mmCIF file of C-alpha atoms in Angstrom:
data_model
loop_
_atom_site.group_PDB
_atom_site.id
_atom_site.type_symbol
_atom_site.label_atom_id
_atom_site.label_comp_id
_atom_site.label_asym_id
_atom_site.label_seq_id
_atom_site.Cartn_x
_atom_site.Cartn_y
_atom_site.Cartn_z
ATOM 1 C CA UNK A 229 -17.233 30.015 -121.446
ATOM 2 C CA UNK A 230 -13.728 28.531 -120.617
ATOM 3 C CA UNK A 231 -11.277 27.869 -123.537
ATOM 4 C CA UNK A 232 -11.825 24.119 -123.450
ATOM 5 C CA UNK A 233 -8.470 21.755 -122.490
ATOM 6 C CA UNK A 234 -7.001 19.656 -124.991
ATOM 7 C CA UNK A 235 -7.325 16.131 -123.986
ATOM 8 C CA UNK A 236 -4.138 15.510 -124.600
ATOM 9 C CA UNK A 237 -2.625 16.890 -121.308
ATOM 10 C CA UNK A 238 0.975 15.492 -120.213
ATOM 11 C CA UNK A 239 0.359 12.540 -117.635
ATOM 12 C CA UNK A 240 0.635 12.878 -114.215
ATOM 13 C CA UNK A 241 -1.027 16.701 -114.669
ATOM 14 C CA UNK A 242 -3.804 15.380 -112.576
ATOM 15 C CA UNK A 243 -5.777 19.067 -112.195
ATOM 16 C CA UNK A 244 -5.616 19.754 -116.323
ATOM 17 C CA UNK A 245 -7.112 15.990 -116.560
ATOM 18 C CA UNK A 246 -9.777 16.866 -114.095
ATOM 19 C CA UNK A 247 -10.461 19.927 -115.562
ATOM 20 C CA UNK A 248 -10.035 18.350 -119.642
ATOM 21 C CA UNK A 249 -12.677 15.813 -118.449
ATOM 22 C CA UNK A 250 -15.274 19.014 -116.949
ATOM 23 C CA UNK A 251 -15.095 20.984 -119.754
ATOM 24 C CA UNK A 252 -16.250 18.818 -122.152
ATOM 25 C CA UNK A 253 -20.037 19.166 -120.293
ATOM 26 C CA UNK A 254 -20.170 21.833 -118.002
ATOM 27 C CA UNK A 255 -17.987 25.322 -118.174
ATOM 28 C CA UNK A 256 -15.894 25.479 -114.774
ATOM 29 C CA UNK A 257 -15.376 28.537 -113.262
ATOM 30 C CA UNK A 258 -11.759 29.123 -111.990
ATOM 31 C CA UNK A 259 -12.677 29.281 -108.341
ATOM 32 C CA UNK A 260 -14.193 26.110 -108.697
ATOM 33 C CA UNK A 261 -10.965 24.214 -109.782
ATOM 34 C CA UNK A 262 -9.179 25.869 -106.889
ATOM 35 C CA UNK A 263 -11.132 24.696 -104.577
ATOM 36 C CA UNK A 264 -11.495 21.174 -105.754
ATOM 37 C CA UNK A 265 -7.619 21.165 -105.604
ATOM 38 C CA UNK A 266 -7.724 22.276 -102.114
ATOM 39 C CA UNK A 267 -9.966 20.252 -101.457
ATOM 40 C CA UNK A 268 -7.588 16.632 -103.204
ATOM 41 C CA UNK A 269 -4.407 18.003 -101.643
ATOM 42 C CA UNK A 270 -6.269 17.978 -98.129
ATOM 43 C CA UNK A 271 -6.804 14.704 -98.827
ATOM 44 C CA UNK A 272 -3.942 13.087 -100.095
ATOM 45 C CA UNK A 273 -1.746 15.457 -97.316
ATOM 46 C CA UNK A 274 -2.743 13.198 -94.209
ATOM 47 C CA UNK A 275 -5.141 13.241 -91.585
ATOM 48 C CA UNK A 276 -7.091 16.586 -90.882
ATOM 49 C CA UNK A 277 -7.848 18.651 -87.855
ATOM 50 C CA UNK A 278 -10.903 16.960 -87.370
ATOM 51 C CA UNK A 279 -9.694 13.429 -87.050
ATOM 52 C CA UNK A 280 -7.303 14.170 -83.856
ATOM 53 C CA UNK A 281 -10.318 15.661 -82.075
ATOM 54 C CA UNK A 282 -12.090 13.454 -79.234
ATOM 55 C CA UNK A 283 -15.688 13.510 -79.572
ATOM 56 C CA UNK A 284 -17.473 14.161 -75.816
ATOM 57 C CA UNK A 285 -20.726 12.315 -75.391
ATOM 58 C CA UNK A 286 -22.976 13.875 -73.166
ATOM 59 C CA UNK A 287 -23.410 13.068 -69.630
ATOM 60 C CA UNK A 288 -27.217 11.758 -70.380
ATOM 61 C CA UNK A 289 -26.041 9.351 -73.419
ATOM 62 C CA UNK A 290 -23.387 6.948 -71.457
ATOM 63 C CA UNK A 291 -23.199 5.225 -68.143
ATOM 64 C CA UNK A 292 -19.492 5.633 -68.353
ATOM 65 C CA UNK A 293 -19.076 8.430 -66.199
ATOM 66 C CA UNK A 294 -22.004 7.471 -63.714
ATOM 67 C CA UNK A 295 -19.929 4.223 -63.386
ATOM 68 C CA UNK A 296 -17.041 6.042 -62.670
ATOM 69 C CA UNK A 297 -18.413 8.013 -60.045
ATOM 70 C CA UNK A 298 -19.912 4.811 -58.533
ATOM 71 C CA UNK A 299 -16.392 3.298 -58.625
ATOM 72 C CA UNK A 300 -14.406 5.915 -56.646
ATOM 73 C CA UNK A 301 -17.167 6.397 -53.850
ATOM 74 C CA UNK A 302 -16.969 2.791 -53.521
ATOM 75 C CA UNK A 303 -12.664 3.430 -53.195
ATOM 76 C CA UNK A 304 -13.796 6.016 -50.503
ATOM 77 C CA UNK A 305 -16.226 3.869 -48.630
ATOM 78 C CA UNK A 306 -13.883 0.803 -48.214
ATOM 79 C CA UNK A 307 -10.528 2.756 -47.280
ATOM 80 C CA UNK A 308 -12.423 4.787 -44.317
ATOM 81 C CA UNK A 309 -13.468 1.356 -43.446
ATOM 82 C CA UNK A 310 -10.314 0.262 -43.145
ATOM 83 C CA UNK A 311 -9.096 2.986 -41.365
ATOM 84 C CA UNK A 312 -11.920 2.897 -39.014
ATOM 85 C CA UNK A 313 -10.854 -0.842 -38.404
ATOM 86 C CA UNK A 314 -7.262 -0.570 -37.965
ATOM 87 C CA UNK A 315 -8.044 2.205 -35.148
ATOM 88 C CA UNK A 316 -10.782 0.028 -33.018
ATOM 89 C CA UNK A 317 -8.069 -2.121 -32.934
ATOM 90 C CA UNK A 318 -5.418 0.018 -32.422
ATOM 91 C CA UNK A 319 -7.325 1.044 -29.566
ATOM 92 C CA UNK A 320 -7.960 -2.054 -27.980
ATOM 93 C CA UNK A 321 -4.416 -3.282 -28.135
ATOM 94 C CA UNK A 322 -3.012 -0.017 -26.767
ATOM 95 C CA UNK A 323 -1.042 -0.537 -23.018
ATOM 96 C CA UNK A 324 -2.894 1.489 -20.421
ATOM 97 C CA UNK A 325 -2.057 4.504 -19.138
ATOM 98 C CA UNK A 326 0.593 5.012 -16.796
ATOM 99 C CA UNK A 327 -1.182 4.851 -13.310
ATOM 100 C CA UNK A 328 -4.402 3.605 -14.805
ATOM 101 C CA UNK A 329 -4.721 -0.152 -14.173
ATOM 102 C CA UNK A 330 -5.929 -2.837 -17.190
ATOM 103 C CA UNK A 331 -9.082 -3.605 -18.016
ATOM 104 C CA UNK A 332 -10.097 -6.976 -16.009
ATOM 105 C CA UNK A 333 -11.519 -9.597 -18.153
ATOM 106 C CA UNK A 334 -14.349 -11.988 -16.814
ATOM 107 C CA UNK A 335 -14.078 -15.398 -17.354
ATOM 108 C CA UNK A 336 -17.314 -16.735 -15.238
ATOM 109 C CA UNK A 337 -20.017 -16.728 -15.022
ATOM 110 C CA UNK A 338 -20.911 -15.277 -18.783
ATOM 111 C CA UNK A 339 -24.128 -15.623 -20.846
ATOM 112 C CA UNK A 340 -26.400 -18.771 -19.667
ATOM 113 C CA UNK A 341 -25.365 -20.864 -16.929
ATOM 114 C CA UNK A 342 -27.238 -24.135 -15.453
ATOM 115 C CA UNK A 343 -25.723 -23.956 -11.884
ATOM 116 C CA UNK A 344 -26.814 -21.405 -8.900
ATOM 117 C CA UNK A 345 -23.641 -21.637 -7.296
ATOM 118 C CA UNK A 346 -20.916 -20.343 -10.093
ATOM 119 C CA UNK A 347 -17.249 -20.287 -9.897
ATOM 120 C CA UNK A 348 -15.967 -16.543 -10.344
ATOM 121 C CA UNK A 349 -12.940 -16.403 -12.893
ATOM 122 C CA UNK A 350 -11.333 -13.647 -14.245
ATOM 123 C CA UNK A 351 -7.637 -12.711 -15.781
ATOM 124 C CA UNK A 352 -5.528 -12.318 -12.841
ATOM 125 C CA UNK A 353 -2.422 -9.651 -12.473
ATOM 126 C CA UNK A 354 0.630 -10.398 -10.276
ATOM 127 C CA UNK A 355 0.707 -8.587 -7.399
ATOM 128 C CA UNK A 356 -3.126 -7.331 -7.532
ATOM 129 C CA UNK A 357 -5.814 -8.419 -5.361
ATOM 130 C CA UNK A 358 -9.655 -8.439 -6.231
ATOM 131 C CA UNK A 359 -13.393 -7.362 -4.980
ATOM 132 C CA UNK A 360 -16.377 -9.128 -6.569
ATOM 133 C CA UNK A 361 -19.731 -8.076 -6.205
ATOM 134 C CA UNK A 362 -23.245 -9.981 -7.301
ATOM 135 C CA UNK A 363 -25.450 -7.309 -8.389
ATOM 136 C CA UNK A 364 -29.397 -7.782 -9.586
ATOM 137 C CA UNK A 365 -29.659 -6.692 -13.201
ATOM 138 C CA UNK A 366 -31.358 -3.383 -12.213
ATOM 139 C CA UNK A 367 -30.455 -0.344 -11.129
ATOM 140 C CA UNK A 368 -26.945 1.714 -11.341
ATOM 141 C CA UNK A 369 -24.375 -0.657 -10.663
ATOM 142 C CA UNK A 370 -21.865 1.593 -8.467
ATOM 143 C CA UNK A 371 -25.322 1.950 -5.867
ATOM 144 C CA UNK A 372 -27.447 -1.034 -6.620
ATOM 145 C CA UNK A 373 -27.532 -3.424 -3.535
ATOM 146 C CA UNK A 374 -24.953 -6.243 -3.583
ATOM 147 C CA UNK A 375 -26.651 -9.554 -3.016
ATOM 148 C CA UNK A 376 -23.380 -11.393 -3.025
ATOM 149 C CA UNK A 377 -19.686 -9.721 -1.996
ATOM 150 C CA UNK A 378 -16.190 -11.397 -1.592
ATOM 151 C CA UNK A 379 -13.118 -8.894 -1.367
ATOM 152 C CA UNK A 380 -9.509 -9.158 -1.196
ATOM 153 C CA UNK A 381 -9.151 -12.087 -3.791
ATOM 154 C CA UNK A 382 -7.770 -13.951 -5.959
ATOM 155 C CA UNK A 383 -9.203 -15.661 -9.362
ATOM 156 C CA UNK A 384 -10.840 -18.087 -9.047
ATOM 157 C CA UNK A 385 -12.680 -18.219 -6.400
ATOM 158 C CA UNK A 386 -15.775 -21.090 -5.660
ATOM 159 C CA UNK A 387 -19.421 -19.362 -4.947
ATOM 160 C CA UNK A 388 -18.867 -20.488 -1.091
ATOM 161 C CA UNK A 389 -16.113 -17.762 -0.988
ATOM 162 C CA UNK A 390 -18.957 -15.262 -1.349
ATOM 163 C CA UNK A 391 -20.941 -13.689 1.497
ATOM 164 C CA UNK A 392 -24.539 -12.175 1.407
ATOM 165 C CA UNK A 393 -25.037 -8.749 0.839
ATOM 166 C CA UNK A 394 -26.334 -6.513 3.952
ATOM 167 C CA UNK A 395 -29.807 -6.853 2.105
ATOM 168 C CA UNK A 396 -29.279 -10.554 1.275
ATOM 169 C CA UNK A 397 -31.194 -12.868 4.345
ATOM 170 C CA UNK A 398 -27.545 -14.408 5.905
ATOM 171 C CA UNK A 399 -29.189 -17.636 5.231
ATOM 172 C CA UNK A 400 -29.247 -17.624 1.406
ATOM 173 C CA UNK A 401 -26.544 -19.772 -0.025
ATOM 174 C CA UNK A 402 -27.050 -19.325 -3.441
ATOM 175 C CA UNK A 403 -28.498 -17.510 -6.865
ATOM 176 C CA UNK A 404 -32.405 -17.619 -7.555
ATOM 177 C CA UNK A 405 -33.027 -20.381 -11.067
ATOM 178 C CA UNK A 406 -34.462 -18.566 -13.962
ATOM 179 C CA UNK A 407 -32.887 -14.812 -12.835
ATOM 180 C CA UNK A 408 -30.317 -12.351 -14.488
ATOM 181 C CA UNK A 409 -27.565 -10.885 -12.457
ATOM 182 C CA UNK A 410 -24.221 -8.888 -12.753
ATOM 183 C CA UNK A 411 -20.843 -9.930 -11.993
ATOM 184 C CA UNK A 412 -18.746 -6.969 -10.983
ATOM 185 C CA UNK A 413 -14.722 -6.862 -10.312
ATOM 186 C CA UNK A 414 -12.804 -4.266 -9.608
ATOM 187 C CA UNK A 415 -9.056 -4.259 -7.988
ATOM 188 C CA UNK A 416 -9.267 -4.126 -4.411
ATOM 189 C CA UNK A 417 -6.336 -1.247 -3.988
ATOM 190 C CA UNK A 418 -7.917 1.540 -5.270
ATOM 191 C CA UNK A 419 -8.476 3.225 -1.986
ATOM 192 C CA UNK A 420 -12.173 4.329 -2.368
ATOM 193 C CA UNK A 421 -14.980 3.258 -0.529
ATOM 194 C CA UNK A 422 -18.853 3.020 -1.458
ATOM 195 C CA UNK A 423 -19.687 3.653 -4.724
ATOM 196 C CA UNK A 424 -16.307 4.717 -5.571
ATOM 197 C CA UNK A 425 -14.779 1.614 -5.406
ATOM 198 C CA UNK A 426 -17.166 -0.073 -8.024
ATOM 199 C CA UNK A 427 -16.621 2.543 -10.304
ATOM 200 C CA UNK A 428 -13.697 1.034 -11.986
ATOM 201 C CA UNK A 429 -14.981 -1.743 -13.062
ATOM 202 C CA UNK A 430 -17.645 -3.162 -15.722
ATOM 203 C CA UNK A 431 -20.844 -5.024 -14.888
ATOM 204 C CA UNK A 432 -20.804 -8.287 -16.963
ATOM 205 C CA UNK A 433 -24.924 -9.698 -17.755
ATOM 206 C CA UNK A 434 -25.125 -13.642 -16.582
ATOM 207 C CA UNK A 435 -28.268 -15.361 -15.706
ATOM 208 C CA UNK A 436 -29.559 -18.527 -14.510
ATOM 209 C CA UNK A 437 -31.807 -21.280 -16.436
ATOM 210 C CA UNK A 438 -34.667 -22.706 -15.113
ATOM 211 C CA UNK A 439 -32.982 -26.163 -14.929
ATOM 212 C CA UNK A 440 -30.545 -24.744 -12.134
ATOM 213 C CA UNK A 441 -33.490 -25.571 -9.694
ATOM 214 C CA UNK A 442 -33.025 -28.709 -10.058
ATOM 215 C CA UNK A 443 -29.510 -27.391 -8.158
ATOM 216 C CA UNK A 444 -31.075 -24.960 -5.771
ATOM 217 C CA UNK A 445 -32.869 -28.276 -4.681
ATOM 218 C CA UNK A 446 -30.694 -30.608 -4.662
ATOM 219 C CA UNK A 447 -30.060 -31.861 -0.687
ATOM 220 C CA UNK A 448 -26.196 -30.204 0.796
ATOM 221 C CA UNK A 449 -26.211 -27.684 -1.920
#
């Protein structure tokens, strides 16, 4: 048994209070009052070990990091987008090469048109000259047969200015209502002959409504 503590401990002596208080039911083994004490001054001494710590969740038991992950292959997505954009049109604005002549841009006929005897318009260049082929939509268009040709040009030109093709009868004036065609335009200085001198160009799709017999009919067309 421990000698018991006289209740009358000086003030402020918290431990000989605590232990005063004990005795009185239970005896109180030293080792027990130490650790109790350890235990107060722990307390009263600040924040523990254990309260700086950050608690990790699992990856199962929060969206957070899913969301995260979402976010930042989202980031990923857009800037190769971007940078995907910038260099189409990077691309499309660059000069041509030296030597290498521009790109020529159509201007008619394009998509649908209601007449059988279309102007031919295109982006002229100063100093360059022009050969424009009618081509059927089939069939390669550096070999297919032209069914209309005018060369040595200059935008715009009226239908008139084109001639028939070698396969074309010499009598046929005009394009066939309801059809599709090509309109092909290369510069006329390139030097090549044959199929060569179509290569340089691009076919551009056109055709004809049905209402543009009403102009393949009409008398002095």
């Amino acid at each position: 048994m421990n000698p018991s503590v006289p209740d009358s401990a000086p003030p402020g002596n918290e431990d000989t209070a605590l232990a005063a208080a004990l005795s009185k039911r239970v005896p109180i083994p030293p080792a027990v009052l130490e650790r109790l004490r350890a235990e107060r001054l722990a307390m009263t001494s600040g924040p523990t070990e254990s309260d700086n710590k950050i608690v990790a969740f699992p990856s199962g038991s929060s969206t957070a990091p899913r969301v995260r992950s979402k976010a930042r292959l989202w980031q990923w997505i857009t800037a190769a987008a971007a940078v995907i954009v910038i260099g189409i049109t990077a691309y499309q604005m660059r000069p041509p090469e030296p030597g290498k002549p521009a790109s020529i841009v159509t201007r008619s006929p394009l998509g649908t048109i209601s007449t059988t005897r279309p102007e031919i318009a295109w982006e002229n260049t100063p100093g360059k000259n022009y050969n424009v082929w009618i081509l059927p939509k089939e069939g390669d268009y550096t070999t297919a047969p032209a069914l209309f040709v005018a060369k040595n040009v200059r935008s715009p030109i009226p239908f008139s200015a084109l001639k028939p093709g070698k396969d074309t009868p010499p009598e046929k004036k005009e394009l066939d209502p309801n059809q599709e065609y090509r309109v092909l335009i290369c510069y006329n200085d390139t030097g090549l002959t044959g199929p060569g001198e179509r290569i340089a160009g691009t076919p551009v799709p056109f055709r004809t409504t049905p209402a543009a017999e009403k102009t393949a009919a009409s008398p002095g067309k």
